[in-house]
XYZ file of C-alpha atoms in Angstrom:
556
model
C 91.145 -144.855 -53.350
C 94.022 -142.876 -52.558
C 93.664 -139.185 -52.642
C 96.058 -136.949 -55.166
C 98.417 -134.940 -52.656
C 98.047 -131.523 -52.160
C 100.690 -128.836 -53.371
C 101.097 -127.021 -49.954
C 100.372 -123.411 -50.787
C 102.520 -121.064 -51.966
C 104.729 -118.196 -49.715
C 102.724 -115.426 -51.743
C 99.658 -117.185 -51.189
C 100.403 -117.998 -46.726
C 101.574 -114.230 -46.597
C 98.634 -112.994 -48.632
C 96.697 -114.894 -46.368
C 98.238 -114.005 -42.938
C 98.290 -110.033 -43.889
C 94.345 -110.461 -44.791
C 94.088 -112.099 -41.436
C 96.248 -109.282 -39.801
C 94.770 -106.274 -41.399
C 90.922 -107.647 -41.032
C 92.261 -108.459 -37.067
C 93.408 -104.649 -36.788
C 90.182 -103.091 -38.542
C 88.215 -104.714 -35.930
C 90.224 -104.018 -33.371
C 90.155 -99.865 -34.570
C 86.469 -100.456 -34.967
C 86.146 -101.972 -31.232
C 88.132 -98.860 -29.934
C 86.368 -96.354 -31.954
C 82.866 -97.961 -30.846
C 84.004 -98.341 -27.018
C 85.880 -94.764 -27.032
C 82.710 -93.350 -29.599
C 80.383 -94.035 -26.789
C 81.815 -92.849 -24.357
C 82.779 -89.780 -26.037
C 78.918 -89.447 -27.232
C 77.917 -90.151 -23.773
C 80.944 -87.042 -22.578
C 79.378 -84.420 -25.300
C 75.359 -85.110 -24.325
C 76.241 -84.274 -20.400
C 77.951 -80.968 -21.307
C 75.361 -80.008 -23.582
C 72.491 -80.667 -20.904
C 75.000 -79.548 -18.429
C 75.383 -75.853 -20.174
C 71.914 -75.542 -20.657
C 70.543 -76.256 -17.047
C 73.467 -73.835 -16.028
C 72.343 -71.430 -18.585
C 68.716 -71.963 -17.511
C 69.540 -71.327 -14.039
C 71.542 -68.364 -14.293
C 68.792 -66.590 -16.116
C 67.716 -63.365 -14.363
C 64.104 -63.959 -16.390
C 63.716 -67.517 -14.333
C 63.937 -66.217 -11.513
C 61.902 -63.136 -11.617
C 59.039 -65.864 -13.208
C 59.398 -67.725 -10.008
C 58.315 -64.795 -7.669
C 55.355 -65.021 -9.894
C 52.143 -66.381 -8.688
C 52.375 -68.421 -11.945
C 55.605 -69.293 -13.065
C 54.477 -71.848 -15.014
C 52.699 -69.700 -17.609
C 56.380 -67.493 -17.771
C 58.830 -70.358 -17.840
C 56.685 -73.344 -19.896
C 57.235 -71.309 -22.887
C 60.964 -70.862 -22.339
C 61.671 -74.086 -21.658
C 59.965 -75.478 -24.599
C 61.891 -73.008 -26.704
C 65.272 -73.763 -24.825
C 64.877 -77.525 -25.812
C 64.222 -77.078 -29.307
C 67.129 -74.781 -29.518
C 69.376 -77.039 -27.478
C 68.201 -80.276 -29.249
C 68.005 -82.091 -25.627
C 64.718 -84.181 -24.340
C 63.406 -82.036 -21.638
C 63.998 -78.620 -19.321
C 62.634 -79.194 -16.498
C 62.112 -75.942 -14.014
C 60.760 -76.780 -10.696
C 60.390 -75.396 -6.720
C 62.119 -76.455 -3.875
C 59.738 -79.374 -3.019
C 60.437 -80.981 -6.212
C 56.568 -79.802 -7.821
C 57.209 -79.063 -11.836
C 56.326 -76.037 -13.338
C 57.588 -76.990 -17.120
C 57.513 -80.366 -18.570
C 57.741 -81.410 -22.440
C 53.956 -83.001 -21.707
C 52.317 -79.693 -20.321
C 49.739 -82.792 -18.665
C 52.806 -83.554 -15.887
C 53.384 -79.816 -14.536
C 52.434 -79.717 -11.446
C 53.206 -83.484 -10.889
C 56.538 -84.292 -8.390
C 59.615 -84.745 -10.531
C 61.062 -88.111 -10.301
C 64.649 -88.019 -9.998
C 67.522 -87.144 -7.091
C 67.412 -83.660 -5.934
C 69.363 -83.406 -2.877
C 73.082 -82.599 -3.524
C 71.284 -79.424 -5.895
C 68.905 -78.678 -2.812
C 72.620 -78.277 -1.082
C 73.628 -75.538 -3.621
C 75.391 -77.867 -5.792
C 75.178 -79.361 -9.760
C 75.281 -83.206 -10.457
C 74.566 -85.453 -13.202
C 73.080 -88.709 -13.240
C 71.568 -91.365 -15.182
C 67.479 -91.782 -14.256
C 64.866 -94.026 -16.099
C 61.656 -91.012 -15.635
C 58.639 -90.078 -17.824
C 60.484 -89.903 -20.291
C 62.933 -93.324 -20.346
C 66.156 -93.669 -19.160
C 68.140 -90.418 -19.313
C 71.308 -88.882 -18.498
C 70.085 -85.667 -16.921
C 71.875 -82.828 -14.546
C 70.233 -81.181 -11.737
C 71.238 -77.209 -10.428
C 69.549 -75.006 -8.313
C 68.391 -71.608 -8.744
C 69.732 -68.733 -7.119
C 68.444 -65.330 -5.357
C 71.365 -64.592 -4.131
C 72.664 -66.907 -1.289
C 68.979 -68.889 -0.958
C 68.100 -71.356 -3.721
C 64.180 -70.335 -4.987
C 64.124 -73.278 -7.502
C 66.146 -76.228 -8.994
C 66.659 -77.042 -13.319
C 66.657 -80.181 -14.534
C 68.244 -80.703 -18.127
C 68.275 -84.302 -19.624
C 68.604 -86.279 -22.808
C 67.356 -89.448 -23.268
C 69.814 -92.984 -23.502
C 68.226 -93.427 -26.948
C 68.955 -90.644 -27.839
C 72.794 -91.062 -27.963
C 72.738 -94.496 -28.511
C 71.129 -93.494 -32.060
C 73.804 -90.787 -32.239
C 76.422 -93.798 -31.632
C 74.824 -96.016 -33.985
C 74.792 -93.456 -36.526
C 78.873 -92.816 -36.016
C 79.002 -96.767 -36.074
C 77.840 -96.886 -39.312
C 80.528 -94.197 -40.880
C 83.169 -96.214 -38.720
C 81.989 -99.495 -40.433
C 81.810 -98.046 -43.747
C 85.674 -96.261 -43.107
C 86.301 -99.881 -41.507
C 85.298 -101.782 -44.667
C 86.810 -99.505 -47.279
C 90.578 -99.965 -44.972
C 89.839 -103.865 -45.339
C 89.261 -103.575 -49.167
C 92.799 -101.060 -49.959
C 94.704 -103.440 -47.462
C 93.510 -106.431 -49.422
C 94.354 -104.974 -52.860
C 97.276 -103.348 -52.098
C 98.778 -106.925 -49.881
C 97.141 -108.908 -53.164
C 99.116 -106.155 -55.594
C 102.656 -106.669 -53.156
C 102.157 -110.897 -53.256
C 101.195 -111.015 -57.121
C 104.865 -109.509 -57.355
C 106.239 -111.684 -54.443
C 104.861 -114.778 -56.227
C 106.178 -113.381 -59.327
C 109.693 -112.966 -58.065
C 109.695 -116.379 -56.200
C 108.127 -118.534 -58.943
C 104.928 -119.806 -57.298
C 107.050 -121.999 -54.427
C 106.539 -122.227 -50.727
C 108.449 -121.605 -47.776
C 109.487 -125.385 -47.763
C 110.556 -125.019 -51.290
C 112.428 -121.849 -50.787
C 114.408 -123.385 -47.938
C 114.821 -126.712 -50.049
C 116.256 -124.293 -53.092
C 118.627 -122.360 -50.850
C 119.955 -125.371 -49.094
C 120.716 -127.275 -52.709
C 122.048 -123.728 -54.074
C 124.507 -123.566 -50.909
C 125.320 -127.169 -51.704
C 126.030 -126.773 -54.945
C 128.086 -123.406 -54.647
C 130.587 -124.973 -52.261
C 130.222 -128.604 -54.374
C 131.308 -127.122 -57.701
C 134.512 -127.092 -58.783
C 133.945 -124.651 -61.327
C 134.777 -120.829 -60.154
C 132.129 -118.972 -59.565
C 132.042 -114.933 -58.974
C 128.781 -112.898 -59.059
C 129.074 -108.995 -59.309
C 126.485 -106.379 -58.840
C 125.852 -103.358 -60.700
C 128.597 -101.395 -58.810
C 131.350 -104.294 -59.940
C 130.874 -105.519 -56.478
C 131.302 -109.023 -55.089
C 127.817 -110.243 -54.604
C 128.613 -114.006 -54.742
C 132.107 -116.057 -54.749
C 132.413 -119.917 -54.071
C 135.254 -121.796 -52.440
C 136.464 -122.874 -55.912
C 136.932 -119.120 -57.273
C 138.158 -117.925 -54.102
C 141.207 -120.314 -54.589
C 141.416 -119.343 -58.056
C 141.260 -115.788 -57.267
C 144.179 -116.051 -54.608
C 141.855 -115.208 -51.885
C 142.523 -116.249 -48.612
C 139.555 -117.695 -46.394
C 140.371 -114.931 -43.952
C 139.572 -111.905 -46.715
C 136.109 -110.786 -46.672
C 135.583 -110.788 -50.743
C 131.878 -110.028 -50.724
C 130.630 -106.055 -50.711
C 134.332 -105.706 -52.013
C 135.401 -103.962 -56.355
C 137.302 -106.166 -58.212
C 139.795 -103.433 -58.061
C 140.162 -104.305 -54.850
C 141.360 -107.946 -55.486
C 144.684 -106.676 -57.093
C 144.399 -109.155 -60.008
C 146.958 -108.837 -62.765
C 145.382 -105.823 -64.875
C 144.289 -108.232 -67.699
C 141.854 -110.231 -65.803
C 140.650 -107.236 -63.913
C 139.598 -105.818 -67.470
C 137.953 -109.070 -68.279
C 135.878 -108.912 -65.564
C 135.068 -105.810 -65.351
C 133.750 -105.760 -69.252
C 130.817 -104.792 -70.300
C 130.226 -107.518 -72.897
C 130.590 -111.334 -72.829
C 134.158 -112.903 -72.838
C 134.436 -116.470 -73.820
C 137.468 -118.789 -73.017
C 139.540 -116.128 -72.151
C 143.488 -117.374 -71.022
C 144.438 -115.171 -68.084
C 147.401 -115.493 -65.639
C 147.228 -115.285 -62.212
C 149.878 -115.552 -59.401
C 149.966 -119.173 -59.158
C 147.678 -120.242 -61.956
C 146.564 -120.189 -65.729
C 142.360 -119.860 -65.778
C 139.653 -120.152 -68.040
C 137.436 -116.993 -67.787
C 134.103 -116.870 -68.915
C 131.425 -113.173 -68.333
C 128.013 -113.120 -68.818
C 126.135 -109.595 -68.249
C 123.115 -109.786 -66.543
C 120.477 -107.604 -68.367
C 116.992 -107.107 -67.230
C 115.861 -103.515 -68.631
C 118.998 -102.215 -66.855
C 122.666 -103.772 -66.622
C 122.221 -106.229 -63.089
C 125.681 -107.486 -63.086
C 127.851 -109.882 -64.582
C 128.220 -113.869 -63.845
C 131.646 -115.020 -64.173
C 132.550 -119.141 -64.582
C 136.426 -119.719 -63.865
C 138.218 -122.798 -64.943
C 141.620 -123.966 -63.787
C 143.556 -124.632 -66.970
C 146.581 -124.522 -64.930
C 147.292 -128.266 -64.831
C 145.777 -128.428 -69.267
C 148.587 -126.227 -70.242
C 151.278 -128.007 -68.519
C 150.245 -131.119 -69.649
C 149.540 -129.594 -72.899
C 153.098 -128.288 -72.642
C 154.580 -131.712 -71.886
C 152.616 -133.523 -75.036
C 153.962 -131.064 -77.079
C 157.780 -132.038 -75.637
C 156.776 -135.550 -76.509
C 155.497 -134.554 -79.916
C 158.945 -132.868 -80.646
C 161.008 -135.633 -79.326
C 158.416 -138.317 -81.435
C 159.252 -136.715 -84.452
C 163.422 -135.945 -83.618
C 163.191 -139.718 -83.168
C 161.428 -140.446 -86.372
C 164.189 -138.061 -88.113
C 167.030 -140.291 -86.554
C 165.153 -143.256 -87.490
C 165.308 -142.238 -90.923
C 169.196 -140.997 -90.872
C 169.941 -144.298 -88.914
C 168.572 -146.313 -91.869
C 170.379 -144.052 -94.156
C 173.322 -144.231 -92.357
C 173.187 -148.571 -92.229
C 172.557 -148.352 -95.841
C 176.371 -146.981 -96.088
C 177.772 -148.758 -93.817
C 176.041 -151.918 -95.345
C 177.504 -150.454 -98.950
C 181.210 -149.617 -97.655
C 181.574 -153.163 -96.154
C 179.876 -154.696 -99.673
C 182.633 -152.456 -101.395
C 184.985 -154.407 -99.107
C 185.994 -151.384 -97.099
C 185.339 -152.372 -94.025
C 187.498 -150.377 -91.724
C 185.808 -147.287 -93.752
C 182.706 -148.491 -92.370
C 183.740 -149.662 -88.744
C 185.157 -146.103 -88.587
C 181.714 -144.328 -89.899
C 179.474 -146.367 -87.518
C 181.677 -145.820 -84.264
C 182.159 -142.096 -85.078
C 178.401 -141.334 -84.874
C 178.017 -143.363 -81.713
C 180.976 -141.836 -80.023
C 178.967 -138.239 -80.588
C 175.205 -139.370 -79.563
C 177.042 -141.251 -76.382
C 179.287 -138.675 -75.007
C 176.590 -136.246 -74.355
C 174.369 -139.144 -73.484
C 177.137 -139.930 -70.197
C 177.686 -136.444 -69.833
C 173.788 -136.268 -68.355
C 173.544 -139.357 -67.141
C 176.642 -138.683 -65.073
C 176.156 -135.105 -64.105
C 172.088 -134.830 -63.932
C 171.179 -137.982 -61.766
C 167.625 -137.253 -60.937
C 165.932 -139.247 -64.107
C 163.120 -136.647 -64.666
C 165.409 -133.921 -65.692
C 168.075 -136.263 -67.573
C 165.181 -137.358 -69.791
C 164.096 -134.173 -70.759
C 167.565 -132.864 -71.474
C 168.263 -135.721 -73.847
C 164.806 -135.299 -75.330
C 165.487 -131.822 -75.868
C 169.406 -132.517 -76.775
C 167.841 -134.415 -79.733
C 164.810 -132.045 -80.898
C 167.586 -129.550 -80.613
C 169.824 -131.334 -82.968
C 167.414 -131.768 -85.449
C 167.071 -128.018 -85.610
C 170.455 -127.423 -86.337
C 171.089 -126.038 -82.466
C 173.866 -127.699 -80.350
C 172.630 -128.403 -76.739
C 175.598 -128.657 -74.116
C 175.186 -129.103 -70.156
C 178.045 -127.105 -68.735
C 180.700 -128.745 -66.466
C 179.493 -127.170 -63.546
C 176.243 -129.049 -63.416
C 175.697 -131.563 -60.694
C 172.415 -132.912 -59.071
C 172.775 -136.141 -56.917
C 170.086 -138.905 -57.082
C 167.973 -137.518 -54.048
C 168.858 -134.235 -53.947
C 165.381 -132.622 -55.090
C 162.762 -133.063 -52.438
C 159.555 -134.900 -53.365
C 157.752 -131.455 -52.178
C 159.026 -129.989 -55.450
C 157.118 -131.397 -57.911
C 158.445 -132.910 -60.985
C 155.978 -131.308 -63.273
C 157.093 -127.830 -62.487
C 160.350 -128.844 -62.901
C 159.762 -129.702 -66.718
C 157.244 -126.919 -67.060
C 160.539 -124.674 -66.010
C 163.550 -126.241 -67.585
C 161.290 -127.359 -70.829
C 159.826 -123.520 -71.593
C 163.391 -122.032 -71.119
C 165.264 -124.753 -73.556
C 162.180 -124.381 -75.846
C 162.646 -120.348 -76.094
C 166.562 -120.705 -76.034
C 166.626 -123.202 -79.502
C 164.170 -120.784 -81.244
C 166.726 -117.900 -80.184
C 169.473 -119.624 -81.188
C 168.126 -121.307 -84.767
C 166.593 -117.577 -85.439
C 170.658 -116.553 -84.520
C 172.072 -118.823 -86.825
C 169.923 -118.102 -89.728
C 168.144 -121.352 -89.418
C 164.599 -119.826 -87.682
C 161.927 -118.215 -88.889
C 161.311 -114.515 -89.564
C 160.045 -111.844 -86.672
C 163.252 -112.416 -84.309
C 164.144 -109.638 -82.275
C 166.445 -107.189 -83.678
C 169.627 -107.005 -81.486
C 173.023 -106.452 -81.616
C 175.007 -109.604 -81.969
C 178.433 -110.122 -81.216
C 181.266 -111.766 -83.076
C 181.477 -114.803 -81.130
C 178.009 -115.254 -82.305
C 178.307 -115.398 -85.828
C 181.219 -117.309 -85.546
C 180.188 -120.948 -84.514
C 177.203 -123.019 -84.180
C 174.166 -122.229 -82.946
C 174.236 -123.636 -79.123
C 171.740 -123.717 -75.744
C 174.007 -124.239 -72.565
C 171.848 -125.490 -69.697
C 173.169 -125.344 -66.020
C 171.521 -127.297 -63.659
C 173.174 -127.876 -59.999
C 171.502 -128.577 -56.667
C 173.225 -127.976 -53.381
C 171.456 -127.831 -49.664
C 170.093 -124.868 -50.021
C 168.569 -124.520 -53.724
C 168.469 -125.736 -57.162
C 169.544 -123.604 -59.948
C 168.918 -124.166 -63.715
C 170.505 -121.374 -66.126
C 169.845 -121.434 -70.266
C 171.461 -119.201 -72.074
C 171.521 -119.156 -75.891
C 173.771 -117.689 -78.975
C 170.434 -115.841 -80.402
C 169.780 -112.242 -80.869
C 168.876 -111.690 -77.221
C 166.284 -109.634 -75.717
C 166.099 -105.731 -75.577
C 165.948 -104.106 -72.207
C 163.294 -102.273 -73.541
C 161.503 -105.760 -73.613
C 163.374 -107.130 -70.315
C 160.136 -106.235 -68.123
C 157.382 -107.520 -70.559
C 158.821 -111.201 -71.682
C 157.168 -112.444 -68.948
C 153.813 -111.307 -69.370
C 151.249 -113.525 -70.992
C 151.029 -113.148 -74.903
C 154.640 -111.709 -75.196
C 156.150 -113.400 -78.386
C 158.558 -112.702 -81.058
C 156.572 -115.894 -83.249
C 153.271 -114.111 -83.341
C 150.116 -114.806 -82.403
C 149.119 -117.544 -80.544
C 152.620 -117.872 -78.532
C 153.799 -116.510 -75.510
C 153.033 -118.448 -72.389
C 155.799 -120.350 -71.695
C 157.708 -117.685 -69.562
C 154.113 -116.967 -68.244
C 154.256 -120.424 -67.279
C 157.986 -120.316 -65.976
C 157.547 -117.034 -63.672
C 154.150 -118.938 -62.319
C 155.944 -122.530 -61.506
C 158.668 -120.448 -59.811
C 156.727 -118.907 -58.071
C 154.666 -121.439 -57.003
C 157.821 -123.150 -55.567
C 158.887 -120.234 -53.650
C 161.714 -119.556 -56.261
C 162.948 -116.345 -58.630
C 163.470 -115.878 -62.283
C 165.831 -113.564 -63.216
C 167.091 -112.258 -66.521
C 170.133 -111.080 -68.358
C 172.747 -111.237 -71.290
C 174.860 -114.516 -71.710
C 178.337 -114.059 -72.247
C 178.196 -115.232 -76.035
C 175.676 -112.105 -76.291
C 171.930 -113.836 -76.278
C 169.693 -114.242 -73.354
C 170.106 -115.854 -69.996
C 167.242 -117.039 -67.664
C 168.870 -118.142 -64.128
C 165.708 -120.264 -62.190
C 166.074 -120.533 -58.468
C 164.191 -122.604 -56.355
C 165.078 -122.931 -52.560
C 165.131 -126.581 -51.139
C 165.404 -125.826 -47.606
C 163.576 -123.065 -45.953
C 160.842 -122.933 -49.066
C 160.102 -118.890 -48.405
C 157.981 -117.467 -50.933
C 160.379 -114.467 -52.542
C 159.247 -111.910 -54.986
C 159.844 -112.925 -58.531
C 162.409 -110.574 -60.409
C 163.066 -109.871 -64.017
């Protein structure tokens, strides 16, 4: 039968158990020392004390005029009894020269020879020594009696070993209770400290902890998701590899420990992440990219910090922006569908009426239009990307009532764009500008809708059709695409804001596509720059460097 596994025991539980095993470990080992250095300090005090009262015995003027007594045992018996009791010690011994007792706890041994060493006092001086006598084993200390410069008698105080080894025992006993009660407060208090560990680390182990760290390291760096972690202070307590790129910061910076003020993120997202409630799907701008940002304040009791998810919507929008070209140029087409079927219908009619040259002349006049501009791209714009979306946008523009010319200076050879400039950004660019320019102009002509920006317009405006010029030319150095429109223009009051995310003249819900512009530029190494168009609307002039592809700062 095979036995259930074991759940290896948790990191509270192996520290609770290692700190019992340390703390009991040091309690003994206090005890030990206390017993050992107890002892010896029991055995210390008992030889002073015997030691001060055979001196004190000694130097007593009324010993020695007892021992010029014929019986000095009748004098000093009493006084030596009376000396013990005071003292607390085991006996006083007095005695002559020749070692003969005259006092003795058991008045039967006076008289009797002493038993013990007697010749370093006999020499005039005062020893101690341990000696099993009538009495047990004792530690006792032997000094002589003077009159004057010749010793008359010797003293012999003494306390027996059972005596301090009860007084040791007794100190044992307080030192095991004070041993026992240390054992019991370090076990609460390390139970107290590892009910919280195991609180904090959810019941797992060491193994598990490792296992969790090495999956949560995996995972951070795996995700493609950005991920930023701030502390209480609005510091950087966590950032993966993913938000780090989002973020524009390098692999050099050292983001952690660091504000988000110190970042230097455009002020919008800074306020996003710095707020104290939860964003959702938030749209912010960046350098280089368009992110999704997403804050989460972590609340326990107090405000912990904030988790913030970043998406890179970058790639969305301008994919977004390109279905919504190919929306417009779906339904332009579906428009000329329609007038093409209206327009066979007459020619159909004017050759059943039998005038046919009426009709030859209709038909080719309309094809004449729709193909010059057609070879005017084709011939100027060679790179296919580019010549696709001006004749898209040629047509959307149409339907709108907006004339869409590419001046005569435009030129870009097949092959002149290298394949490090991606095609994508180009559209993003040229598309955004074309798409502001037609509103401008349709809102100029009295053709758009209400909210347009109230400028000055000039003469020449009002005077002919509403009309986009686009400029594109590519040399060795750069490529340069200019639109400029017949619309109201733009204020200079509003020249440094049209580029900031949410800037519109439509309302809510616009305003990214010069966002977008400024960021593809950018990306590219290029500059946008701004200014008044000789029929009196507004002129964007895109640079983007072929060569030498130098990131320059982006100008409005």
């Amino acid at each position: 039968m095979r036995l259930p596994r074991t759940r290896p025991r948790s990191l509270a539980g192996q520290l609770f158990a290692m700190q019992v095993v340390l703390i009991a470990a040091v309690v003994a080992g206090c005890a030990v020392f206390a017993y050992v250095s107890g002892s010896a300090q029991a055995e210390q005090t008992a030889t002073r004390q015997v030691r001060a009262a055979a001196v004190a015995v000694a130097d007593s003027p009324s010993v020695r005029e007892a021992i010029r007594t014929p019986d000095p045992s009748a004098v000093l018996q009493p006084y030596a009894e009376q000396v013990r009791r005071d003292t607390q010690i085991a006996f006083v011994t007095i005695m002559d020269t020749e070692r003969r007792r005259w006092t003795h706890p058991d008045a039967s041994l006076i008289g009797e020879t002493f038993l013990g060493h007697t010749e370093e006092a006999l020499r005039g001086e005062t020893f101690t020594e341990t000696y099993t006598g009538t009495l047990g084993p004792s530690i006792r200390v032997v000094t002589p009696v003077r009159d004057g410069e010749r010793i008359i008698g010797l003293v012999s105080a003494g306390i027996t070993v059972d005596r301090v080894s009860s007084q040791v025992r007794e100190q044992l006993g307080a030192l095991a209770l004070a041993a026992g009660g240390a054992l019991a407060l370090g076990g609460i208090g390390t139970y107290v400290i590892n009910a919280r560990l195991r609180r904090h680390t959810h019941g797992m182990n060491a193994a598990e902890l490792s296992r969790l760290h090495d999956y949560h390291q995996a995972t951070l760096h795996a995700v493609r998701e950005g991920l930023l972690m701030l502390d209480g202070q609005r510091r950087i307590a966590l950032i993966n590899d993913a938000g780090r790129e989002l973020l524009g910061i390098t692999p050099k910076t050292e983001a952690l420990g660091r504000t988000v003020d110190e970042l230097h993120l455009p002020a919008p997202l800074t306020g996003a992440l710095l707020a104290s409630e939860a964003r959702v799907d938030e749209l912010h701008l960046t350098a280089d990219r368009v992110v999704v940002v997403n804050t989460r304040p972590v609340v326990g009791g107090e405000r912990r910090g904030t988790v913030v998810t970043l998406r890179d919507h970058t790639e969305l929008q301008a994919l977004t922006g390109e279905l919504d070209s190919e929306r417009g140029f779906t339904q332009a087409l579906r428009s000329q569908a329609h007038e093409a079927a209206n327009r066979l219908h007459t020619v159909v009619s004017l050759i059943a009426l039998g005038r046919v040259e009426e009709a030859v002349e209709f038909a080719t006049a309309e094809l004449e239009l729709a193909q010059v501009l057609t070879d005017r791209v084709v011939g100027a714009v060679e790179e296919p990307v580019l010549a696709a979306l001006l004749l898209g946008k040629a047509a959307q523009a149409n339907e709108r009532g907006v004339e869409l010319e590419l001046a005569e200076d435009s030129l870009i050879d097949d092959g002149a764009l290298p394949d490090s400039l991606a095609q994508r950004d180009l559209v993003t660019i040229l598309g955004n500008l074309i798409d502001n320019a037609v509103d401008a102009a349709s809102e100029g002509d009295g053709h758009g809708s209400a909210g347009a920006v109230p400028a000055q317009r000039t003469a020449s405006q009002g005077a002919g059709r509403a009309r986009v010029t686009v400029t594109a030319l590519a040399d060795d150095r750069e490529l340069l695409l200019r639109v400029s429109d017949t619309g109201p223009g733009i204020g200079p009051e509003e020249a440094d804001e049209v580029f900031r995310r949410g800037w519109s003249t439509h309302g809510a819900g616009r305003g990214l596509g010069l966002a977008l512009v400024r960021q593809a530029a950018h990306r590219n190494g290029g500059s946008v720059e701004l200014d008044r168009a000789p029929e009196g609307g507004a002129r964007f002039t895109v640079r983007l460097p072929l060569g030498d592809r130098t990131a320059t700062e982006v100008t409005a």
